[in-house]
């Protein structure tokens, strides 16, 4: 049996070219490196934009690595045991974000040992997927917002997503209306409230904004408000999309069973990696819901290529100027290319996501002394 020989981590902050807010000028990455007992190596990462990256690294170093050493290096086998091991620290959130660092590295090692990419290992079902332009842009002036949308149009995107949730609904109406006018009738427009509304505000806001032919409303309410989303779904005709802040297949099941979401958006890192993401995709398909993975297109895009057809198109999210390759964070060329509104995979082994050490690293790599199988 091939086992985990060692797991090491490195915490660093990757500066953003286009800050997401005045206090979000970089994202935290915990780069992980696994060595298996057969000598195969794999690289993965955990990710937390602003809060919690040191805690994620601590979980990996002090709780995940010692428990993983000497155990089966097959991610689908190891993941459930590791989740149970961490459960006292929480069933999801920091624990699943940390687990992704191990899971992604194990999938990377498995694919590299086979001489293929992860999408090839899983079985690629399509050669390209459509991407949509996405921006963290609620703080943009209307002119800046329209300039961003025009860049997406010029780049060939057929769908874009903007933020809503201004204190004055009239300002949201003005901004969404202006974006719709610029896009014209044939491009899709999605809006994202990022949990800013209560049920009454969401109901009235979506009623006003639905005049602009919205493809979906994302996170209109507090992310864990199951009853509120179920009630809102009964009140409105615009599809509800959510999932970037749900962390387990069980929670996705809760929302799907309640009819609280018609579109699910799991973040592959936040749910714990590829292993649970594939289970969530199965549950979404069983419920007839669309699935569009959240952020991280250099990872999400590879998985989107490998998901079976369900009758719903799979879209990947491309946040402007936020790709790891474009930010200079990777050792190798980006494993994907997004052009003319579509994502394709470039030839590479494994996941193709090895992070280059940055001068802004917050901590040096930990030693292997307590995280290596002595056998």
mmCIF file of C-alpha atoms in Angstrom:
data_model
loop_
_atom_site.group_PDB
_atom_site.id
_atom_site.type_symbol
_atom_site.label_atom_id
_atom_site.label_comp_id
_atom_site.label_asym_id
_atom_site.label_seq_id
_atom_site.Cartn_x
_atom_site.Cartn_y
_atom_site.Cartn_z
ATOM 1 C CA UNK A 1 0.000 0.000 0.000
ATOM 2 C CA UNK A 2 1.321 3.439 -0.952
ATOM 3 C CA UNK A 3 1.289 5.729 2.073
ATOM 4 C CA UNK A 4 1.940 9.356 2.953
ATOM 5 C CA UNK A 5 5.615 9.763 3.857
ATOM 6 C CA UNK A 6 5.699 13.499 4.558
ATOM 7 C CA UNK A 7 3.605 16.660 4.353
ATOM 8 C CA UNK A 8 5.145 20.130 4.531
ATOM 9 C CA UNK A 9 3.588 23.582 4.275
ATOM 10 C CA UNK A 10 4.564 27.151 3.458
ATOM 11 C CA UNK A 11 2.389 30.183 4.232
ATOM 12 C CA UNK A 12 2.627 33.254 2.022
ATOM 13 C CA UNK A 13 0.528 36.202 0.909
ATOM 14 C CA UNK A 14 0.013 36.809 -2.792
ATOM 15 C CA UNK A 15 -0.468 40.535 -3.548
ATOM 16 C CA UNK A 16 -3.510 41.402 -5.657
ATOM 17 C CA UNK A 17 -3.056 43.646 -8.669
ATOM 18 C CA UNK A 18 -6.632 44.873 -8.227
ATOM 19 C CA UNK A 19 -7.523 45.021 -4.483
ATOM 20 C CA UNK A 20 -10.899 43.547 -3.521
ATOM 21 C CA UNK A 21 -11.349 46.231 -0.825
ATOM 22 C CA UNK A 22 -9.212 48.703 1.065
ATOM 23 C CA UNK A 23 -8.311 45.964 3.545
ATOM 24 C CA UNK A 24 -8.064 43.089 1.021
ATOM 25 C CA UNK A 25 -4.916 43.757 -0.966
ATOM 26 C CA UNK A 26 -3.562 40.196 -0.948
ATOM 27 C CA UNK A 27 -4.719 36.603 -0.504
ATOM 28 C CA UNK A 28 -3.317 33.997 1.852
ATOM 29 C CA UNK A 29 -2.003 30.743 0.374
ATOM 30 C CA UNK A 30 -0.726 27.743 2.312
ATOM 31 C CA UNK A 31 1.313 25.813 -0.243
ATOM 32 C CA UNK A 32 1.532 22.092 0.527
ATOM 33 C CA UNK A 33 3.935 19.371 -0.585
ATOM 34 C CA UNK A 34 3.318 15.657 -0.154
ATOM 35 C CA UNK A 35 5.828 12.849 -0.651
ATOM 36 C CA UNK A 36 4.463 9.316 -0.892
ATOM 37 C CA UNK A 37 6.174 6.127 0.195
ATOM 38 C CA UNK A 38 6.816 5.251 -3.465
ATOM 39 C CA UNK A 39 8.660 8.542 -3.953
ATOM 40 C CA UNK A 40 5.889 10.282 -5.918
ATOM 41 C CA UNK A 41 5.439 13.954 -5.037
ATOM 42 C CA UNK A 42 2.386 16.170 -5.113
ATOM 43 C CA UNK A 43 1.758 19.874 -4.633
ATOM 44 C CA UNK A 44 -1.468 21.479 -3.435
ATOM 45 C CA UNK A 45 -2.653 24.464 -1.479
ATOM 46 C CA UNK A 46 -5.150 25.870 0.963
ATOM 47 C CA UNK A 47 -6.471 29.379 0.457
ATOM 48 C CA UNK A 48 -8.091 32.072 2.572
ATOM 49 C CA UNK A 49 -8.248 35.583 1.138
ATOM 50 C CA UNK A 50 -7.881 37.720 4.235
ATOM 51 C CA UNK A 51 -8.662 35.903 7.472
ATOM 52 C CA UNK A 52 -7.450 32.631 8.926
ATOM 53 C CA UNK A 53 -4.500 31.492 6.802
ATOM 54 C CA UNK A 54 -2.156 31.057 9.828
ATOM 55 C CA UNK A 55 -4.838 28.978 11.559
ATOM 56 C CA UNK A 56 -5.174 26.827 8.436
ATOM 57 C CA UNK A 57 -1.441 26.217 8.406
ATOM 58 C CA UNK A 58 -1.504 25.334 12.109
ATOM 59 C CA UNK A 59 -4.196 22.704 11.496
ATOM 60 C CA UNK A 60 -2.155 21.230 8.658
ATOM 61 C CA UNK A 61 1.087 21.165 10.640
ATOM 62 C CA UNK A 62 -0.176 20.091 14.041
ATOM 63 C CA UNK A 63 -3.282 17.996 13.373
ATOM 64 C CA UNK A 64 -3.512 16.855 9.748
ATOM 65 C CA UNK A 65 0.085 15.960 8.937
ATOM 66 C CA UNK A 66 0.775 13.786 12.010
ATOM 67 C CA UNK A 67 -2.508 11.913 11.441
ATOM 68 C CA UNK A 68 -1.888 11.413 7.721
ATOM 69 C CA UNK A 69 1.678 10.116 7.912
ATOM 70 C CA UNK A 70 1.830 6.379 7.266
ATOM 71 C CA UNK A 71 -1.756 6.168 6.027
ATOM 72 C CA UNK A 72 -3.025 5.357 2.551
ATOM 73 C CA UNK A 73 -2.079 8.090 0.076
ATOM 74 C CA UNK A 74 -5.255 7.614 -1.963
ATOM 75 C CA UNK A 75 -7.263 10.830 -1.492
ATOM 76 C CA UNK A 76 -10.718 9.274 -1.819
ATOM 77 C CA UNK A 77 -9.843 6.761 0.897
ATOM 78 C CA UNK A 78 -8.000 9.080 3.278
ATOM 79 C CA UNK A 79 -10.337 12.107 3.201
ATOM 80 C CA UNK A 80 -13.284 10.725 5.253
ATOM 81 C CA UNK A 81 -10.963 9.515 8.005
ATOM 82 C CA UNK A 82 -9.205 12.873 8.157
ATOM 83 C CA UNK A 83 -12.523 14.726 8.302
ATOM 84 C CA UNK A 84 -13.612 12.587 11.260
ATOM 85 C CA UNK A 85 -10.233 13.177 12.899
ATOM 86 C CA UNK A 86 -10.717 16.965 12.694
ATOM 87 C CA UNK A 87 -14.387 17.020 13.572
ATOM 88 C CA UNK A 88 -13.927 18.240 17.145
ATOM 89 C CA UNK A 89 -12.475 21.448 15.693
ATOM 90 C CA UNK A 90 -15.524 21.864 13.453
ATOM 91 C CA UNK A 91 -17.186 19.922 10.678
ATOM 92 C CA UNK A 92 -16.422 22.648 8.142
ATOM 93 C CA UNK A 93 -14.711 25.986 7.737
ATOM 94 C CA UNK A 94 -11.091 26.117 8.807
ATOM 95 C CA UNK A 95 -10.986 22.329 9.052
ATOM 96 C CA UNK A 96 -12.158 21.688 5.493
ATOM 97 C CA UNK A 97 -10.052 24.541 4.107
ATOM 98 C CA UNK A 98 -7.021 22.924 5.731
ATOM 99 C CA UNK A 99 -7.996 19.460 4.487
ATOM 100 C CA UNK A 100 -7.926 20.788 0.928
ATOM 101 C CA UNK A 101 -4.181 21.331 1.258
ATOM 102 C CA UNK A 102 -3.683 17.605 1.774
ATOM 103 C CA UNK A 103 -6.367 16.428 -0.643
ATOM 104 C CA UNK A 104 -5.161 18.552 -3.572
ATOM 105 C CA UNK A 105 -1.564 17.460 -3.051
ATOM 106 C CA UNK A 106 -2.610 13.786 -2.993
ATOM 107 C CA UNK A 107 -4.608 14.150 -6.227
ATOM 108 C CA UNK A 108 -1.642 15.966 -7.770
ATOM 109 C CA UNK A 109 0.705 13.136 -6.749
ATOM 110 C CA UNK A 110 -1.698 10.501 -8.100
ATOM 111 C CA UNK A 111 -1.918 12.208 -11.493
ATOM 112 C CA UNK A 112 1.812 12.962 -11.696
ATOM 113 C CA UNK A 113 2.625 9.333 -10.900
ATOM 114 C CA UNK A 114 0.376 8.320 -13.812
ATOM 115 C CA UNK A 115 1.921 10.927 -16.115
ATOM 116 C CA UNK A 116 -1.353 12.774 -16.729
ATOM 117 C CA UNK A 117 -3.245 15.840 -15.581
ATOM 118 C CA UNK A 118 -5.909 15.526 -12.898
ATOM 119 C CA UNK A 119 -8.677 16.127 -15.453
ATOM 120 C CA UNK A 120 -7.317 13.250 -17.536
ATOM 121 C CA UNK A 121 -7.071 11.066 -14.429
ATOM 122 C CA UNK A 122 -10.715 11.740 -13.603
ATOM 123 C CA UNK A 123 -11.811 11.474 -17.234
ATOM 124 C CA UNK A 124 -12.240 14.638 -19.254
ATOM 125 C CA UNK A 125 -15.793 15.142 -20.571
ATOM 126 C CA UNK A 126 -15.236 18.362 -22.532
ATOM 127 C CA UNK A 127 -12.333 20.280 -24.015
ATOM 128 C CA UNK A 128 -13.437 23.754 -22.965
ATOM 129 C CA UNK A 129 -15.917 25.478 -20.665
ATOM 130 C CA UNK A 130 -17.436 28.920 -20.784
ATOM 131 C CA UNK A 131 -16.106 31.481 -18.297
ATOM 132 C CA UNK A 132 -17.845 34.564 -16.969
ATOM 133 C CA UNK A 133 -16.237 37.850 -16.046
ATOM 134 C CA UNK A 134 -16.509 38.575 -12.330
ATOM 135 C CA UNK A 135 -15.419 41.545 -10.274
ATOM 136 C CA UNK A 136 -15.233 42.593 -6.644
ATOM 137 C CA UNK A 137 -16.620 45.953 -7.642
ATOM 138 C CA UNK A 138 -19.287 47.293 -5.277
ATOM 139 C CA UNK A 139 -16.822 50.034 -4.296
ATOM 140 C CA UNK A 140 -16.249 51.032 -7.934
ATOM 141 C CA UNK A 141 -17.746 54.231 -9.264
ATOM 142 C CA UNK A 142 -20.326 53.717 -12.005
ATOM 143 C CA UNK A 143 -17.787 54.829 -14.608
ATOM 144 C CA UNK A 144 -15.204 52.360 -13.299
ATOM 145 C CA UNK A 145 -17.788 49.582 -13.223
ATOM 146 C CA UNK A 146 -18.836 50.196 -16.812
ATOM 147 C CA UNK A 147 -15.196 50.329 -17.886
ATOM 148 C CA UNK A 148 -14.658 46.918 -16.307
ATOM 149 C CA UNK A 149 -17.720 45.489 -18.038
ATOM 150 C CA UNK A 150 -16.491 46.894 -21.342
ATOM 151 C CA UNK A 151 -13.166 45.089 -20.835
ATOM 152 C CA UNK A 152 -15.058 41.820 -20.416
ATOM 153 C CA UNK A 153 -17.059 42.509 -23.563
ATOM 154 C CA UNK A 154 -13.864 43.285 -25.460
ATOM 155 C CA UNK A 155 -12.336 40.032 -24.159
ATOM 156 C CA UNK A 156 -15.237 38.017 -25.557
ATOM 157 C CA UNK A 157 -17.112 37.156 -22.352
ATOM 158 C CA UNK A 158 -20.764 36.341 -22.946
ATOM 159 C CA UNK A 159 -21.689 36.538 -19.241
ATOM 160 C CA UNK A 160 -20.666 38.874 -16.422
ATOM 161 C CA UNK A 161 -21.350 39.195 -12.715
ATOM 162 C CA UNK A 162 -21.360 42.373 -10.638
ATOM 163 C CA UNK A 163 -21.870 43.146 -6.968
ATOM 164 C CA UNK A 164 -25.029 44.695 -5.540
ATOM 165 C CA UNK A 165 -26.098 45.752 -2.081
ATOM 166 C CA UNK A 166 -25.705 49.527 -1.949
ATOM 167 C CA UNK A 167 -27.481 51.170 1.017
ATOM 168 C CA UNK A 168 -29.822 52.916 -1.432
ATOM 169 C CA UNK A 169 -31.680 50.517 -3.741
ATOM 170 C CA UNK A 170 -31.966 53.289 -6.332
ATOM 171 C CA UNK A 171 -28.186 53.190 -6.762
ATOM 172 C CA UNK A 172 -28.261 49.416 -7.350
ATOM 173 C CA UNK A 173 -31.026 49.924 -9.920
ATOM 174 C CA UNK A 174 -28.982 52.609 -11.688
ATOM 175 C CA UNK A 175 -25.828 50.478 -11.760
ATOM 176 C CA UNK A 176 -27.473 47.222 -12.842
ATOM 177 C CA UNK A 177 -29.527 49.056 -15.461
ATOM 178 C CA UNK A 178 -26.434 50.734 -16.879
ATOM 179 C CA UNK A 179 -24.582 47.418 -17.048
ATOM 180 C CA UNK A 180 -27.513 45.734 -18.775
ATOM 181 C CA UNK A 181 -27.673 48.563 -21.330
ATOM 182 C CA UNK A 182 -23.956 48.164 -22.044
ATOM 183 C CA UNK A 183 -24.183 44.370 -22.315
ATOM 184 C CA UNK A 184 -27.197 44.440 -24.586
ATOM 185 C CA UNK A 185 -29.896 41.760 -24.540
ATOM 186 C CA UNK A 186 -27.811 38.764 -25.613
ATOM 187 C CA UNK A 187 -25.209 38.559 -22.832
ATOM 188 C CA UNK A 188 -26.005 37.066 -19.434
ATOM 189 C CA UNK A 189 -25.950 39.262 -16.329
ATOM 190 C CA UNK A 190 -25.643 37.883 -12.803
ATOM 191 C CA UNK A 191 -25.660 39.837 -9.541
ATOM 192 C CA UNK A 192 -24.068 38.994 -6.193
ATOM 193 C CA UNK A 193 -25.271 40.522 -2.920
ATOM 194 C CA UNK A 194 -22.600 38.826 -0.770
ATOM 195 C CA UNK A 195 -25.055 38.217 2.116
ATOM 196 C CA UNK A 196 -25.917 41.932 2.498
ATOM 197 C CA UNK A 197 -29.722 41.660 2.639
ATOM 198 C CA UNK A 198 -32.356 40.355 5.011
ATOM 199 C CA UNK A 199 -35.424 38.579 3.626
ATOM 200 C CA UNK A 200 -37.579 41.694 3.258
ATOM 201 C CA UNK A 201 -34.811 43.699 1.617
ATOM 202 C CA UNK A 202 -33.909 40.830 -0.711
ATOM 203 C CA UNK A 203 -37.519 40.441 -1.786
ATOM 204 C CA UNK A 204 -37.990 44.112 -2.645
ATOM 205 C CA UNK A 205 -34.518 44.502 -4.182
ATOM 206 C CA UNK A 206 -34.830 41.495 -6.462
ATOM 207 C CA UNK A 207 -38.314 42.569 -7.474
ATOM 208 C CA UNK A 208 -36.845 45.874 -8.659
ATOM 209 C CA UNK A 209 -33.692 44.414 -10.241
ATOM 210 C CA UNK A 210 -35.368 41.493 -11.998
ATOM 211 C CA UNK A 211 -36.461 43.926 -14.735
ATOM 212 C CA UNK A 212 -32.890 43.623 -16.062
ATOM 213 C CA UNK A 213 -33.185 39.920 -16.999
ATOM 214 C CA UNK A 214 -30.934 38.416 -14.361
ATOM 215 C CA UNK A 215 -29.445 34.937 -14.798
ATOM 216 C CA UNK A 216 -29.167 34.558 -11.019
ATOM 217 C CA UNK A 217 -28.976 36.330 -7.674
ATOM 218 C CA UNK A 218 -26.041 35.117 -5.592
ATOM 219 C CA UNK A 219 -25.969 34.958 -1.782
ATOM 220 C CA UNK A 220 -28.875 37.354 -1.216
ATOM 221 C CA UNK A 221 -29.082 36.425 2.486
ATOM 222 C CA UNK A 222 -26.743 35.302 5.245
ATOM 223 C CA UNK A 223 -25.077 32.205 3.824
ATOM 224 C CA UNK A 224 -26.290 29.830 6.547
ATOM 225 C CA UNK A 225 -29.920 31.058 6.497
ATOM 226 C CA UNK A 226 -31.540 27.927 5.127
ATOM 227 C CA UNK A 227 -35.122 28.868 6.002
ATOM 228 C CA UNK A 228 -34.695 32.378 4.619
ATOM 229 C CA UNK A 229 -33.369 31.174 1.263
ATOM 230 C CA UNK A 230 -36.146 28.594 0.992
ATOM 231 C CA UNK A 231 -38.759 31.277 1.611
ATOM 232 C CA UNK A 232 -37.087 33.692 -0.794
ATOM 233 C CA UNK A 233 -37.080 31.015 -3.502
ATOM 234 C CA UNK A 234 -40.862 30.810 -3.114
ATOM 235 C CA UNK A 235 -41.217 34.575 -3.502
ATOM 236 C CA UNK A 236 -39.015 35.274 -6.536
ATOM 237 C CA UNK A 237 -38.520 33.926 -10.032
ATOM 238 C CA UNK A 238 -34.820 34.756 -10.346
ATOM 239 C CA UNK A 239 -32.737 31.609 -9.615
ATOM 240 C CA UNK A 240 -30.814 31.663 -6.341
ATOM 241 C CA UNK A 241 -27.122 30.749 -6.457
ATOM 242 C CA UNK A 242 -25.067 30.030 -3.357
ATOM 243 C CA UNK A 243 -22.452 27.719 -1.918
ATOM 244 C CA UNK A 244 -19.155 29.566 -1.661
ATOM 245 C CA UNK A 245 -19.708 29.665 2.115
ATOM 246 C CA UNK A 246 -21.103 26.149 2.544
ATOM 247 C CA UNK A 247 -18.430 23.695 3.604
ATOM 248 C CA UNK A 248 -19.768 20.137 3.513
ATOM 249 C CA UNK A 249 -21.765 17.869 1.236
ATOM 250 C CA UNK A 250 -24.274 17.591 4.089
ATOM 251 C CA UNK A 251 -24.943 21.334 4.076
ATOM 252 C CA UNK A 252 -25.327 21.383 0.309
ATOM 253 C CA UNK A 253 -27.838 18.560 0.688
ATOM 254 C CA UNK A 254 -29.787 20.620 3.231
ATOM 255 C CA UNK A 255 -30.146 23.561 0.829
ATOM 256 C CA UNK A 256 -30.946 21.377 -2.165
ATOM 257 C CA UNK A 257 -33.530 19.336 -0.270
ATOM 258 C CA UNK A 258 -35.212 22.540 0.919
ATOM 259 C CA UNK A 259 -35.387 24.021 -2.574
ATOM 260 C CA UNK A 260 -33.322 26.943 -1.276
ATOM 261 C CA UNK A 261 -30.922 27.041 -4.243
ATOM 262 C CA UNK A 262 -31.259 26.288 -7.915
ATOM 263 C CA UNK A 263 -27.545 26.825 -8.578
ATOM 264 C CA UNK A 264 -24.728 25.646 -6.298
ATOM 265 C CA UNK A 265 -21.246 27.168 -6.256
ATOM 266 C CA UNK A 266 -18.888 25.062 -4.143
ATOM 267 C CA UNK A 267 -15.441 26.485 -3.625
ATOM 268 C CA UNK A 268 -13.140 23.500 -4.105
ATOM 269 C CA UNK A 269 -10.765 24.616 -1.342
ATOM 270 C CA UNK A 270 -13.425 25.601 1.186
ATOM 271 C CA UNK A 271 -15.243 22.273 0.905
ATOM 272 C CA UNK A 272 -12.024 20.345 1.509
ATOM 273 C CA UNK A 273 -10.630 19.570 -1.924
ATOM 274 C CA UNK A 274 -11.448 17.527 -4.986
ATOM 275 C CA UNK A 275 -12.755 14.485 -3.097
ATOM 276 C CA UNK A 276 -15.752 16.234 -1.454
ATOM 277 C CA UNK A 277 -16.255 18.521 -4.475
ATOM 278 C CA UNK A 278 -16.978 15.476 -6.634
ATOM 279 C CA UNK A 279 -19.576 14.273 -4.095
ATOM 280 C CA UNK A 280 -21.232 17.692 -4.064
ATOM 281 C CA UNK A 281 -21.374 17.632 -7.864
ATOM 282 C CA UNK A 282 -23.133 14.268 -7.689
ATOM 283 C CA UNK A 283 -25.694 15.631 -5.214
ATOM 284 C CA UNK A 284 -26.342 18.696 -7.368
ATOM 285 C CA UNK A 285 -26.919 16.482 -10.406
ATOM 286 C CA UNK A 286 -29.283 14.260 -8.435
ATOM 287 C CA UNK A 287 -31.340 17.330 -7.495
ATOM 288 C CA UNK A 288 -31.315 18.737 -11.014
ATOM 289 C CA UNK A 289 -29.400 21.837 -9.886
ATOM 290 C CA UNK A 290 -26.778 23.621 -11.953
ATOM 291 C CA UNK A 291 -23.223 23.726 -10.599
ATOM 292 C CA UNK A 292 -20.764 26.537 -11.252
ATOM 293 C CA UNK A 293 -17.608 26.248 -9.089
ATOM 294 C CA UNK A 294 -16.627 29.354 -7.146
ATOM 295 C CA UNK A 295 -13.451 31.302 -7.962
ATOM 296 C CA UNK A 296 -9.970 29.786 -8.505
ATOM 297 C CA UNK A 297 -10.413 29.081 -12.243
ATOM 298 C CA UNK A 298 -6.949 27.503 -12.544
ATOM 299 C CA UNK A 299 -8.274 24.770 -10.246
ATOM 300 C CA UNK A 300 -12.040 24.984 -10.843
ATOM 301 C CA UNK A 301 -11.634 24.955 -14.605
ATOM 302 C CA UNK A 302 -9.786 21.661 -14.558
ATOM 303 C CA UNK A 303 -12.555 20.046 -12.522
ATOM 304 C CA UNK A 304 -15.242 21.596 -14.727
ATOM 305 C CA UNK A 305 -13.698 19.818 -17.718
ATOM 306 C CA UNK A 306 -14.009 16.505 -15.900
ATOM 307 C CA UNK A 307 -17.567 16.696 -14.539
ATOM 308 C CA UNK A 308 -20.123 14.476 -16.287
ATOM 309 C CA UNK A 309 -22.831 16.134 -18.366
ATOM 310 C CA UNK A 310 -26.023 16.837 -16.424
ATOM 311 C CA UNK A 311 -28.109 18.926 -18.800
ATOM 312 C CA UNK A 312 -26.804 22.155 -17.259
ATOM 313 C CA UNK A 313 -23.895 24.110 -18.664
ATOM 314 C CA UNK A 314 -20.956 24.471 -16.267
ATOM 315 C CA UNK A 315 -19.517 27.980 -15.973
ATOM 316 C CA UNK A 316 -16.235 28.950 -14.327
ATOM 317 C CA UNK A 317 -15.652 32.279 -12.628
ATOM 318 C CA UNK A 318 -12.791 34.507 -13.752
ATOM 319 C CA UNK A 319 -12.279 37.405 -11.339
ATOM 320 C CA UNK A 320 -10.469 40.191 -13.148
ATOM 321 C CA UNK A 321 -6.705 40.221 -12.537
ATOM 322 C CA UNK A 322 -6.878 37.564 -9.810
ATOM 323 C CA UNK A 323 -5.497 34.420 -11.492
ATOM 324 C CA UNK A 324 -2.465 32.936 -9.760
ATOM 325 C CA UNK A 325 -0.564 32.786 -13.042
ATOM 326 C CA UNK A 326 -1.231 36.436 -13.848
ATOM 327 C CA UNK A 327 -0.182 37.374 -10.300
ATOM 328 C CA UNK A 328 3.177 35.655 -10.782
ATOM 329 C CA UNK A 329 2.536 33.185 -7.972
ATOM 330 C CA UNK A 330 3.253 29.930 -9.846
ATOM 331 C CA UNK A 331 6.507 28.130 -10.608
ATOM 332 C CA UNK A 332 5.162 26.796 -13.909
ATOM 333 C CA UNK A 333 2.996 28.367 -16.622
ATOM 334 C CA UNK A 334 -0.701 28.461 -15.755
ATOM 335 C CA UNK A 335 -2.404 25.091 -16.303
ATOM 336 C CA UNK A 336 -5.325 26.820 -18.038
ATOM 337 C CA UNK A 337 -5.885 29.633 -20.503
ATOM 338 C CA UNK A 338 -8.974 31.847 -20.526
ATOM 339 C CA UNK A 339 -9.534 33.632 -23.820
ATOM 340 C CA UNK A 340 -12.562 34.740 -25.826
ATOM 341 C CA UNK A 341 -14.794 33.857 -22.894
ATOM 342 C CA UNK A 342 -13.740 30.208 -22.672
ATOM 343 C CA UNK A 343 -11.315 28.190 -20.552
ATOM 344 C CA UNK A 344 -9.102 25.458 -21.978
ATOM 345 C CA UNK A 345 -6.471 23.344 -20.294
ATOM 346 C CA UNK A 346 -2.790 23.614 -21.208
ATOM 347 C CA UNK A 347 -0.605 20.479 -21.176
ATOM 348 C CA UNK A 348 0.732 19.883 -17.668
ATOM 349 C CA UNK A 349 1.177 17.095 -15.098
ATOM 350 C CA UNK A 350 -1.093 16.787 -12.082
ATOM 351 C CA UNK A 351 -2.785 20.037 -11.163
ATOM 352 C CA UNK A 352 0.063 22.183 -12.441
ATOM 353 C CA UNK A 353 -0.230 24.471 -9.420
ATOM 354 C CA UNK A 354 3.129 24.721 -7.689
ATOM 355 C CA UNK A 355 3.478 28.004 -5.827
ATOM 356 C CA UNK A 356 6.692 29.992 -6.077
ATOM 357 C CA UNK A 357 8.129 31.254 -2.777
ATOM 358 C CA UNK A 358 7.471 34.978 -2.443
ATOM 359 C CA UNK A 359 9.343 37.628 -0.533
ATOM 360 C CA UNK A 360 6.119 38.230 1.373
ATOM 361 C CA UNK A 361 6.110 34.733 2.845
ATOM 362 C CA UNK A 362 4.773 34.954 6.392
ATOM 363 C CA UNK A 363 6.632 31.927 7.666
ATOM 364 C CA UNK A 364 9.426 29.708 6.512
ATOM 365 C CA UNK A 365 8.636 26.130 5.533
ATOM 366 C CA UNK A 366 8.220 23.944 8.576
ATOM 367 C CA UNK A 367 10.675 21.111 9.065
ATOM 368 C CA UNK A 368 9.737 17.549 8.238
ATOM 369 C CA UNK A 369 10.854 16.274 11.622
ATOM 370 C CA UNK A 370 7.421 15.697 13.136
ATOM 371 C CA UNK A 371 5.679 15.104 9.827
ATOM 372 C CA UNK A 372 7.610 12.335 8.175
ATOM 373 C CA UNK A 373 7.075 8.595 8.354
ATOM 374 C CA UNK A 374 10.277 7.148 9.855
ATOM 375 C CA UNK A 375 9.715 3.781 8.163
#
